[in-house]
Amino acid sequence: GKYVVDFLEAFITLQKDGETQKETRNELFQELVKKIAYYWWHQDERWYITVACWVIGTYCYPMFTHFPILHLQGERESGKTTLENLLYELVRDPTPRGIAMREAPLFRTIEALRPTILADVQNVSSRPDLVDICECCTEPGSSVRRCIGETHRVVDFDVFTPVCLATREDTPFEPKCIRVITTRPPSDIHRLYTKRRLWIRNDPELRELRKSIILTVLR
């Protein structure tokens, strides 16, 4: 919905304006890092840069021979959901965190739309479809094979697409991931970040930031 509108508006702007200056791109990246740090806390500030790079990468991932899963691992109230809510406002064509489909429709959706999948699960082993996606989503040419229909026709689904996964546990595909160990903010600022997260879905600056990312990548 909103992402498609933002993409079309950016495309129209592209037809009117010239090239983006290097300085403008640098300012955009710094603003993205700043916004991530405003809503999501981590004791190691280098993760803000990493997440910002991954966000931009969701718009141009086909140019890479390997695009890693962003794995957020941590206990309850450690910021996993907050960061995925923030990513929903920034990444390319995101799915809702609670996406639930039967296997074949899910694989077809990925193959057709190449969305950025945002998944939040307590037990990865209970979602064999998600495990198969994560085993194959990081490299072009990898596919998930399934038998579908009453005739059990064999179909290979191309699922090369960005994935962000939030869990409390390790995964069997950890070598394919950038793993971020999330931690609860210190008690003196925890309430501040809790209040901020309520504004993520209504922050107009996030949408403008996404438009700027789309425009810069198109240019």
Coordinates of N, CA and C in Angstrom, one line a residue:
G1 N 0.8 -1.2 0.0 CA 0.0 0.0 0.0 C 0.9 1.3 0.0
K2 N 1.3 1.7 1.2 CA 2.0 2.9 1.3 C 3.4 2.8 0.6
Y3 N 4.0 1.6 0.6 CA 5.3 1.5 -0.1 C 5.1 1.7 -1.6
V4 N 4.1 1.2 -2.2 CA 3.9 1.3 -3.6 C 3.7 2.8 -4.0
V5 N 2.9 3.5 -3.1 CA 2.7 4.9 -3.4 C 4.0 5.7 -3.3
D6 N 4.8 5.4 -2.3 CA 6.1 6.0 -2.1 C 7.0 5.8 -3.3
F7 N 7.0 4.5 -3.8 CA 7.8 4.2 -5.0 C 7.4 5.0 -6.2
L8 N 6.1 5.1 -6.4 CA 5.6 5.8 -7.6 C 5.9 7.3 -7.5
E9 N 5.8 7.9 -6.3 CA 6.1 9.3 -6.1 C 7.6 9.5 -6.3
A10 N 8.5 8.6 -5.9 CA 9.9 8.7 -6.1 C 10.2 8.6 -7.6
F11 N 9.5 7.7 -8.3 CA 9.8 7.6 -9.7 C 9.4 8.9 -10.5
I12 N 8.3 9.5 -10.1 CA 7.9 10.8 -10.7 C 8.9 11.8 -10.4
T13 N 9.4 11.9 -9.2 CA 10.4 12.9 -8.8 C 11.7 12.7 -9.7
L14 N 12.0 11.4 -9.9 CA 13.2 11.1 -10.6 C 13.2 11.6 -12.1
Q15 N 12.0 11.6 -12.6 CA 11.8 12.1 -14.0 C 12.0 13.6 -14.1
K16 N 11.8 14.3 -13.0 CA 11.9 15.8 -13.0 C 13.3 16.3 -12.6
D17 N 14.0 15.5 -11.7 CA 15.2 16.0 -11.1 C 16.4 15.4 -11.7
G18 N 17.6 15.9 -11.4 CA 18.8 15.3 -11.9 C 19.4 14.3 -10.9
E19 N 20.7 14.1 -11.0 CA 21.4 13.1 -10.2 C 21.5 13.5 -8.7
T20 N 21.6 12.5 -7.9 CA 21.8 12.8 -6.4 C 23.3 13.0 -6.2
Q21 N 23.6 14.1 -5.5 CA 25.0 14.4 -5.2 C 25.5 13.4 -4.1
K22 N 26.8 13.1 -4.1 CA 27.4 12.3 -3.1 C 27.1 12.8 -1.7
E23 N 27.2 14.1 -1.5 CA 27.0 14.6 -0.2 C 25.5 14.4 0.3
T24 N 24.6 14.4 -0.6 CA 23.2 14.1 -0.3 C 23.0 12.7 0.2
R25 N 23.7 11.8 -0.5 CA 23.6 10.4 -0.2 C 24.2 10.1 1.2
N26 N 25.3 10.8 1.5 CA 25.9 10.7 2.8 C 25.0 11.2 3.9
E27 N 24.4 12.3 3.7 CA 23.4 12.9 4.6 C 22.3 11.9 4.9
L28 N 21.8 11.3 3.8 CA 20.7 10.3 3.9 C 21.1 9.2 4.8
F29 N 22.3 8.7 4.6 CA 22.7 7.5 5.4 C 22.9 7.9 6.9
Q30 N 23.4 9.1 7.1 CA 23.6 9.6 8.5 C 22.2 9.7 9.2
E31 N 21.2 10.2 8.4 CA 19.9 10.4 9.0 C 19.2 9.1 9.3
L32 N 19.5 8.1 8.4 CA 19.0 6.8 8.7 C 19.5 6.1 9.9
V33 N 20.8 6.2 10.1 CA 21.5 5.7 11.3 C 20.9 6.4 12.6
K34 N 20.8 7.7 12.5 CA 20.3 8.5 13.6 C 18.9 8.1 14.0
K35 N 18.0 7.8 13.0 CA 16.6 7.5 13.2 C 16.6 6.1 13.9
I36 N 17.4 5.1 13.4 CA 17.4 3.8 14.0 C 17.8 3.9 15.5
A37 N 18.8 4.7 15.8 CA 19.3 4.8 17.1 C 18.3 5.5 18.0
Y38 N 17.4 6.3 17.4 CA 16.4 7.0 18.2 C 15.4 6.1 18.7
Y39 N 15.0 5.1 17.9 CA 13.9 4.2 18.3 C 14.4 2.9 18.9
W40 N 15.6 2.5 18.5 CA 16.0 1.1 19.0 C 17.4 1.3 19.7
W41 N 17.5 0.7 20.8 CA 18.7 0.8 21.6 C 19.6 -0.4 21.5
H42 N 20.9 -0.2 21.4 CA 21.8 -1.3 21.5 C 23.1 -0.7 22.1
Q43 N 23.7 -1.5 23.0 CA 24.9 -1.0 23.7 C 26.1 -0.9 22.7
D44 N 26.1 -1.5 21.6 CA 27.2 -1.4 20.6 C 26.6 -0.6 19.4
E45 N 27.1 0.7 19.3 CA 26.5 1.6 18.3 C 26.9 1.2 16.9
R46 N 27.8 0.2 16.7 CA 28.1 -0.2 15.3 C 26.9 -0.9 14.7
W47 N 26.0 -1.5 15.5 CA 24.9 -2.2 15.0 C 23.9 -1.2 14.3
Y48 N 23.9 0.0 14.7 CA 23.0 1.0 14.0 C 23.5 1.1 12.5
I49 N 24.8 1.2 12.3 CA 25.3 1.3 11.0 C 25.0 0.0 10.2
T50 N 25.2 -1.2 10.8 CA 24.9 -2.4 10.2 C 23.5 -2.5 9.7
V51 N 22.6 -2.2 10.6 CA 21.1 -2.3 10.3 C 20.8 -1.3 9.2
A52 N 21.4 -0.1 9.2 CA 21.1 0.9 8.1 C 21.6 0.4 6.8
C53 N 22.8 -0.3 6.8 CA 23.3 -0.9 5.5 C 22.3 -2.0 5.0
W54 N 21.8 -2.8 5.9 CA 20.9 -3.9 5.6 C 19.6 -3.3 5.0
V55 N 19.1 -2.2 5.6 CA 17.9 -1.6 5.1 C 18.1 -1.2 3.7
I56 N 19.1 -0.4 3.4 CA 19.4 0.0 2.0 C 19.6 -1.2 1.1
G57 N 20.2 -2.2 1.6 CA 20.5 -3.4 0.8 C 19.2 -4.1 0.3
T58 N 18.1 -4.0 1.1 CA 16.8 -4.6 0.6 C 16.3 -4.0 -0.7
Y59 N 16.8 -2.8 -1.0 CA 16.3 -2.2 -2.3 C 17.2 -2.6 -3.5
C60 N 18.4 -3.2 -3.2 CA 19.3 -3.5 -4.3 C 19.9 -4.9 -4.1
Y61 N 19.3 -5.8 -3.4 CA 19.9 -7.0 -3.0 C 20.2 -7.9 -4.2
P62 N 19.5 -7.8 -5.4 CA 19.8 -8.7 -6.5 C 21.2 -8.5 -7.1
M63 N 21.9 -7.3 -6.8 CA 23.2 -7.1 -7.3 C 24.3 -7.9 -6.5
F64 N 23.9 -8.5 -5.4 CA 24.8 -9.3 -4.6 C 24.7 -10.8 -4.9
T65 N 25.8 -11.5 -4.7 CA 25.8 -12.9 -4.9 C 25.3 -13.6 -3.6
H66 N 25.3 -12.8 -2.5 CA 24.8 -13.3 -1.2 C 24.2 -12.2 -0.4
F67 N 23.0 -12.3 0.0 CA 22.4 -11.3 0.9 C 21.9 -11.9 2.2
P68 N 22.6 -11.6 3.3 CA 22.3 -12.4 4.5 C 21.0 -12.1 5.2
I69 N 20.5 -13.0 5.9 CA 19.3 -12.8 6.8 C 19.8 -12.0 7.9
L70 N 18.9 -11.0 8.4 CA 19.1 -10.3 9.6 C 18.4 -11.0 10.7
H71 N 19.2 -11.6 11.6 CA 18.6 -12.4 12.7 C 18.7 -11.7 14.0
L72 N 17.6 -11.3 14.5 CA 17.5 -10.6 15.8 C 17.2 -11.7 16.9
Q73 N 18.2 -11.9 17.8 CA 18.0 -12.9 18.8 C 18.1 -12.3 20.2
G74 N 17.1 -12.5 21.0 CA 17.2 -12.0 22.4 C 16.0 -12.4 23.1
E75 N 16.0 -12.0 24.4 CA 14.9 -12.4 25.3 C 13.7 -11.4 25.1
R76 N 12.6 -11.7 25.8 CA 11.5 -10.8 25.7 C 11.8 -9.4 26.2
E77 N 11.2 -8.4 25.5 CA 11.4 -7.0 25.8 C 12.9 -6.5 25.6
S78 N 13.6 -7.2 24.7 CA 14.9 -6.8 24.4 C 15.0 -5.9 23.1
G79 N 13.9 -5.6 22.5 CA 13.9 -4.7 21.3 C 13.7 -5.3 20.0
K80 N 13.5 -6.6 19.9 CA 13.3 -7.3 18.6 C 12.1 -6.8 17.9
T81 N 11.0 -6.7 18.6 CA 9.8 -6.3 17.9 C 9.9 -4.8 17.6
T82 N 10.5 -4.0 18.4 CA 10.6 -2.6 18.1 C 11.4 -2.4 16.8
L83 N 12.5 -3.1 16.7 CA 13.3 -3.0 15.5 C 12.5 -3.5 14.2
E84 N 11.8 -4.6 14.3 CA 11.1 -5.0 13.2 C 9.9 -4.1 12.8
N85 N 9.3 -3.4 13.8 CA 8.3 -2.4 13.5 C 9.0 -1.2 12.8
L86 N 10.2 -0.9 13.2 CA 10.9 0.2 12.5 C 11.3 -0.2 11.1
L87 N 11.8 -1.4 10.9 CA 12.1 -1.9 9.6 C 10.9 -1.9 8.7
Y88 N 9.8 -2.2 9.2 CA 8.5 -2.2 8.4 C 8.3 -0.8 7.7
E89 N 8.7 0.2 8.4 CA 8.6 1.6 7.8 C 9.7 2.0 6.9
L90 N 10.8 1.2 6.8 CA 11.9 1.6 6.0 C 12.4 0.7 4.9
V91 N 12.1 -0.6 5.0 CA 12.7 -1.5 4.0 C 11.8 -1.6 2.7
R92 N 12.3 -2.3 1.8 CA 11.6 -2.5 0.5 C 10.5 -3.5 0.7
D93 N 9.3 -3.0 0.3 CA 8.1 -3.9 0.2 C 8.0 -4.9 1.3
P94 N 7.8 -4.4 2.6 CA 7.8 -5.4 3.7 C 6.5 -6.1 3.9
T95 N 6.6 -7.3 4.4 CA 5.4 -8.1 4.8 C 5.1 -7.8 6.3
P96 N 3.9 -8.0 6.7 CA 3.6 -7.8 8.2 C 4.3 -8.9 8.9
R97 N 4.7 -8.6 10.2 CA 5.5 -9.5 11.0 C 4.7 -10.8 11.2
G98 N 3.4 -10.8 11.3 CA 2.6 -12.0 11.6 C 2.1 -12.7 10.4
I99 N 2.8 -12.6 9.2 CA 2.3 -13.2 8.0 C 2.1 -14.7 8.2
A100 N 0.9 -15.2 7.8 CA 0.6 -16.6 7.9 C -0.1 -17.1 6.7
M101 N 0.5 -17.9 5.9 CA 0.0 -18.5 4.7 C 0.3 -19.9 4.6
R102 N -0.5 -20.7 3.8 CA -0.1 -22.0 3.5 C 1.2 -22.0 2.7
E103 N 1.9 -23.1 2.7 CA 3.3 -23.1 2.1 C 3.3 -22.6 0.6
A104 N 2.5 -23.2 -0.2 CA 2.5 -22.9 -1.7 C 2.2 -21.4 -1.9
P105 N 1.1 -20.9 -1.4 CA 0.8 -19.5 -1.6 C 1.9 -18.6 -1.1
L106 N 2.5 -18.9 0.0 CA 3.6 -18.1 0.6 C 4.8 -18.1 -0.4
F107 N 5.2 -19.3 -0.9 CA 6.3 -19.4 -1.8 C 6.0 -18.6 -3.1
R108 N 4.8 -18.7 -3.6 CA 4.4 -18.0 -4.8 C 4.5 -16.5 -4.6
T109 N 4.0 -16.0 -3.4 CA 4.1 -14.6 -3.1 C 5.5 -14.1 -3.1
I110 N 6.4 -14.9 -2.5 CA 7.8 -14.5 -2.5 C 8.4 -14.4 -3.9
E111 N 8.1 -15.4 -4.7 CA 8.6 -15.5 -6.1 C 8.1 -14.4 -6.9
A112 N 6.8 -14.0 -6.7 CA 6.2 -13.0 -7.6 C 6.6 -11.5 -7.1
L113 N 6.6 -11.3 -5.8 CA 6.7 -9.9 -5.3 C 8.1 -9.6 -4.8
R114 N 8.9 -10.6 -4.4 CA 10.2 -10.4 -3.8 C 10.1 -9.4 -2.6
P115 N 9.2 -9.7 -1.6 CA 9.1 -8.8 -0.5 C 10.2 -8.9 0.5
T116 N 10.3 -8.0 1.4 CA 11.2 -8.1 2.5 C 10.4 -8.8 3.6
I117 N 10.7 -10.0 4.0 CA 10.0 -10.8 4.9 C 10.4 -10.5 6.3
L118 N 9.4 -10.1 7.2 CA 9.7 -9.8 8.6 C 8.9 -10.9 9.4
A119 N 9.7 -11.8 10.0 CA 9.1 -12.9 10.8 C 9.5 -12.8 12.2
D120 N 8.6 -13.1 13.1 CA 8.8 -13.1 14.5 C 8.2 -14.4 15.1
V121 N 9.1 -15.3 15.4 CA 8.7 -16.6 15.9 C 9.5 -17.0 17.2
Q122 N 8.8 -17.7 18.1 CA 9.5 -18.2 19.3 C 10.3 -19.5 19.0
N123 N 9.7 -20.3 18.1 CA 10.3 -21.6 17.9 C 10.4 -21.8 16.4
V124 N 11.6 -21.7 15.8 CA 11.7 -21.8 14.3 C 11.4 -23.2 13.8
S125 N 11.7 -24.2 14.6 CA 11.5 -25.6 14.2 C 10.0 -25.9 14.0
S126 N 9.1 -25.0 14.6 CA 7.7 -25.3 14.4 C 7.2 -24.7 13.1
R127 N 8.1 -24.0 12.3 CA 7.7 -23.5 11.0 C 8.7 -24.0 9.9
P128 N 8.4 -25.2 9.5 CA 9.3 -25.8 8.5 C 9.4 -25.0 7.2
D129 N 8.2 -24.3 6.8 CA 8.2 -23.5 5.7 C 9.2 -22.3 5.8
L130 N 9.2 -21.7 7.0 CA 10.1 -20.6 7.2 C 11.6 -21.1 7.2
V131 N 11.8 -22.3 7.8 CA 13.2 -22.8 7.8 C 13.7 -23.0 6.4
D132 N 12.8 -23.6 5.5 CA 13.2 -23.8 4.1 C 13.5 -22.5 3.4
I133 N 12.6 -21.5 3.7 CA 12.9 -20.2 3.0 C 14.2 -19.6 3.5
C134 N 14.5 -19.7 4.8 CA 15.8 -19.2 5.3 C 17.0 -19.9 4.8
E135 N 16.8 -21.2 4.5 CA 17.9 -22.0 4.0 C 18.2 -21.6 2.5
C136 N 17.3 -21.1 1.8 CA 17.4 -20.8 0.4 C 17.4 -19.3 0.0
C137 N 17.0 -18.4 0.9 CA 16.7 -17.1 0.5 C 17.9 -16.2 0.3
T138 N 19.1 -16.6 0.7 CA 20.3 -15.8 0.7 C 21.1 -15.7 -0.6
E139 N 20.8 -16.7 -1.5 CA 21.6 -16.7 -2.7 C 20.7 -16.9 -3.9
P140 N 21.0 -16.2 -5.0 CA 20.2 -16.3 -6.2 C 20.4 -17.7 -6.8
G141 N 19.3 -18.3 -7.4 CA 19.4 -19.6 -7.9 C 18.9 -20.7 -7.0
S142 N 18.9 -20.4 -5.7 CA 18.4 -21.4 -4.7 C 16.9 -21.5 -4.7
S143 N 16.4 -22.6 -4.5 CA 14.9 -22.8 -4.6 C 14.4 -23.8 -3.6
V144 N 13.1 -23.6 -3.2 CA 12.4 -24.6 -2.4 C 11.6 -25.5 -3.3
R145 N 11.7 -26.8 -3.1 CA 11.0 -27.7 -3.9 C 9.8 -28.3 -3.2
R146 N 8.6 -28.3 -3.8 CA 7.4 -28.8 -3.2 C 6.5 -29.5 -4.2
C147 N 5.7 -30.5 -3.7 CA 4.7 -31.2 -4.5 C 3.4 -30.5 -4.2
I148 N 2.7 -30.0 -5.3 CA 1.5 -29.2 -5.1 C 0.4 -29.8 -5.9
G149 N -0.8 -29.5 -5.5 CA -2.0 -29.9 -6.2 C -2.4 -31.3 -6.0
E150 N -3.5 -31.7 -6.5 CA -3.9 -33.1 -6.4 C -3.1 -34.1 -7.1
T151 N -2.4 -33.6 -8.1 CA -1.5 -34.5 -8.9 C -0.1 -34.5 -8.3
H152 N 0.2 -33.7 -7.3 CA 1.5 -33.7 -6.6 C 2.6 -33.3 -7.6
R153 N 2.3 -32.3 -8.4 CA 3.2 -31.8 -9.3 C 4.4 -31.2 -8.6
V154 N 5.6 -31.5 -9.0 CA 6.8 -31.0 -8.4 C 7.1 -29.6 -9.0
V155 N 7.3 -28.6 -8.0 CA 7.5 -27.2 -8.4 C 8.7 -26.7 -7.6
D156 N 9.6 -26.0 -8.3 CA 10.7 -25.3 -7.6 C 10.4 -23.8 -7.5
F157 N 10.3 -23.3 -6.2 CA 10.0 -21.9 -6.0 C 11.3 -21.1 -5.7
D158 N 11.5 -20.1 -6.5 CA 12.7 -19.2 -6.3 C 12.4 -18.2 -5.1
V159 N 13.1 -18.3 -4.0 CA 12.8 -17.5 -2.8 C 13.9 -16.6 -2.4
F160 N 14.8 -16.2 -3.4 CA 15.8 -15.3 -3.1 C 15.2 -13.9 -2.8
T161 N 15.2 -13.5 -1.5 CA 14.6 -12.3 -1.1 C 15.1 -11.9 0.3
P162 N 15.1 -10.7 0.7 CA 15.5 -10.3 2.0 C 14.6 -10.8 3.1
V163 N 15.2 -11.3 4.2 CA 14.5 -11.8 5.4 C 15.1 -11.2 6.7
C164 N 14.2 -10.8 7.5 CA 14.6 -10.4 8.9 C 13.8 -11.3 9.8
L165 N 14.5 -12.0 10.7 CA 13.9 -13.1 11.5 C 14.2 -12.7 13.0
A166 N 13.2 -12.7 13.8 CA 13.3 -12.4 15.3 C 13.0 -13.7 16.0
T167 N 13.9 -14.1 16.9 CA 13.7 -15.4 17.7 C 14.4 -15.2 19.0
R168 N 14.1 -16.2 19.9 CA 14.7 -16.2 21.2 C 15.8 -17.3 21.2
E169 N 16.0 -18.0 20.1 CA 16.9 -19.1 20.1 C 17.8 -19.1 18.9
D170 N 18.8 -20.0 18.9 CA 19.7 -20.1 17.7 C 18.9 -20.8 16.6
T171 N 19.4 -20.6 15.4 CA 18.8 -21.3 14.2 C 19.7 -22.2 13.6
P172 N 19.2 -23.2 12.8 CA 20.1 -24.1 12.1 C 20.8 -23.5 10.9
F173 N 20.4 -22.3 10.5 CA 21.0 -21.7 9.4 C 21.8 -20.4 9.8
E174 N 22.4 -20.4 11.0 CA 23.1 -19.3 11.5 C 24.2 -18.8 10.6
P175 N 25.0 -19.6 9.9 CA 26.0 -19.1 9.0 C 25.5 -18.2 7.9
K176 N 24.2 -18.3 7.6 CA 23.6 -17.4 6.5 C 23.2 -16.1 7.1
C177 N 23.4 -15.8 8.4 CA 22.8 -14.7 9.0 C 23.8 -13.6 9.5
I178 N 23.3 -12.4 9.6 CA 24.0 -11.4 10.4 C 23.2 -11.5 11.7
R179 N 23.8 -12.0 12.8 CA 23.0 -12.2 14.0 C 23.3 -11.0 15.0
V180 N 22.2 -10.4 15.4 CA 22.3 -9.3 16.4 C 21.7 -9.8 17.7
I181 N 22.5 -9.8 18.7 CA 22.0 -10.2 20.0 C 21.4 -8.9 20.7
T182 N 20.1 -8.9 20.8 CA 19.4 -7.7 21.3 C 19.4 -7.8 22.9
T183 N 19.5 -6.6 23.5 CA 19.5 -6.5 24.9 C 18.6 -5.4 25.4
R184 N 18.0 -5.6 26.6 CA 17.1 -4.6 27.2 C 17.9 -3.4 27.5
P185 N 17.3 -2.2 27.2 CA 18.0 -0.9 27.6 C 18.1 -0.8 29.1
P186 N 19.1 -0.1 29.6 CA 19.3 0.1 31.0 C 18.0 0.7 31.6
S187 N 17.8 0.5 32.9 CA 16.5 0.8 33.5 C 16.2 2.3 33.4
D188 N 17.3 3.1 33.4 CA 17.1 4.6 33.5 C 16.6 5.2 32.1
I189 N 16.7 4.4 31.0 CA 16.2 4.9 29.7 C 15.2 3.9 29.1
H190 N 14.9 2.8 29.8 CA 14.0 1.8 29.2 C 12.6 2.5 29.0
R191 N 12.1 3.2 29.9 CA 10.8 3.8 29.8 C 10.8 4.8 28.6
L192 N 11.9 5.5 28.4 CA 12.0 6.5 27.3 C 11.8 5.8 25.9
Y193 N 12.5 4.7 25.8 CA 12.4 3.9 24.5 C 11.1 3.2 24.3
T194 N 10.5 2.9 25.4 CA 9.1 2.3 25.4 C 8.1 3.3 24.9
K195 N 8.2 4.5 25.3 CA 7.4 5.6 24.8 C 7.6 5.9 23.3
R196 N 8.8 5.9 23.0 CA 9.2 6.3 21.6 C 8.6 5.3 20.6
R197 N 8.7 4.0 20.9 CA 8.2 3.0 20.0 C 6.8 3.1 19.6
L198 N 6.0 3.8 20.5 CA 4.6 4.0 20.2 C 4.3 4.9 19.0
W199 N 5.4 5.7 18.6 CA 5.2 6.6 17.5 C 5.8 6.1 16.2
I200 N 6.3 4.9 16.2 CA 7.0 4.5 14.9 C 6.0 4.5 13.8
R201 N 4.8 3.9 13.9 CA 3.8 3.8 12.8 C 3.3 5.2 12.4
N202 N 3.5 6.2 13.2 CA 2.9 7.5 13.0 C 3.9 8.6 12.8
D203 N 5.2 8.2 12.6 CA 6.2 9.2 12.4 C 6.4 9.6 11.0
P204 N 6.0 10.8 10.6 CA 6.1 11.2 9.2 C 7.5 11.2 8.6
E205 N 8.5 11.4 9.5 CA 9.8 11.5 9.1 C 10.3 10.1 8.6
L206 N 9.8 9.1 9.1 CA 10.2 7.7 8.6 C 9.7 7.5 7.2
R207 N 8.5 8.0 6.9 CA 8.0 7.8 5.5 C 8.8 8.7 4.5
E208 N 9.2 9.9 5.0 CA 10.0 10.7 4.1 C 11.4 10.1 3.9
L209 N 11.9 9.5 5.0 CA 13.2 8.8 4.9 C 13.1 7.6 3.9
R210 N 12.0 6.9 3.9 CA 11.9 5.8 3.0 C 11.8 6.3 1.6
K211 N 11.0 7.4 1.3 CA 11.0 8.0 0.0 C 12.3 8.4 -0.5
S212 N 13.1 8.9 0.4 CA 14.5 9.4 0.0 C 15.4 8.2 -0.3
I213 N 15.2 7.1 0.4 CA 16.0 5.9 0.1 C 15.6 5.3 -1.3
I214 N 14.3 5.3 -1.5 CA 13.8 4.8 -2.8 C 14.3 5.6 -3.9
L215 N 14.3 6.9 -3.8 CA 14.7 7.9 -4.8 C 16.2 7.7 -5.1
T216 N 17.0 7.6 -4.0 CA 18.4 7.5 -4.1 C 18.8 6.2 -4.8
V217 N 18.2 5.1 -4.5 CA 18.5 3.9 -5.1 C 18.1 3.9 -6.6
L218 N 16.9 4.5 -6.9 CA 16.5 4.6 -8.3 C 17.5 5.4 -9.1
R219 N 18.0 6.5 -8.5 CA 19.0 7.3 -9.2 C 20.3 6.5 -9.4

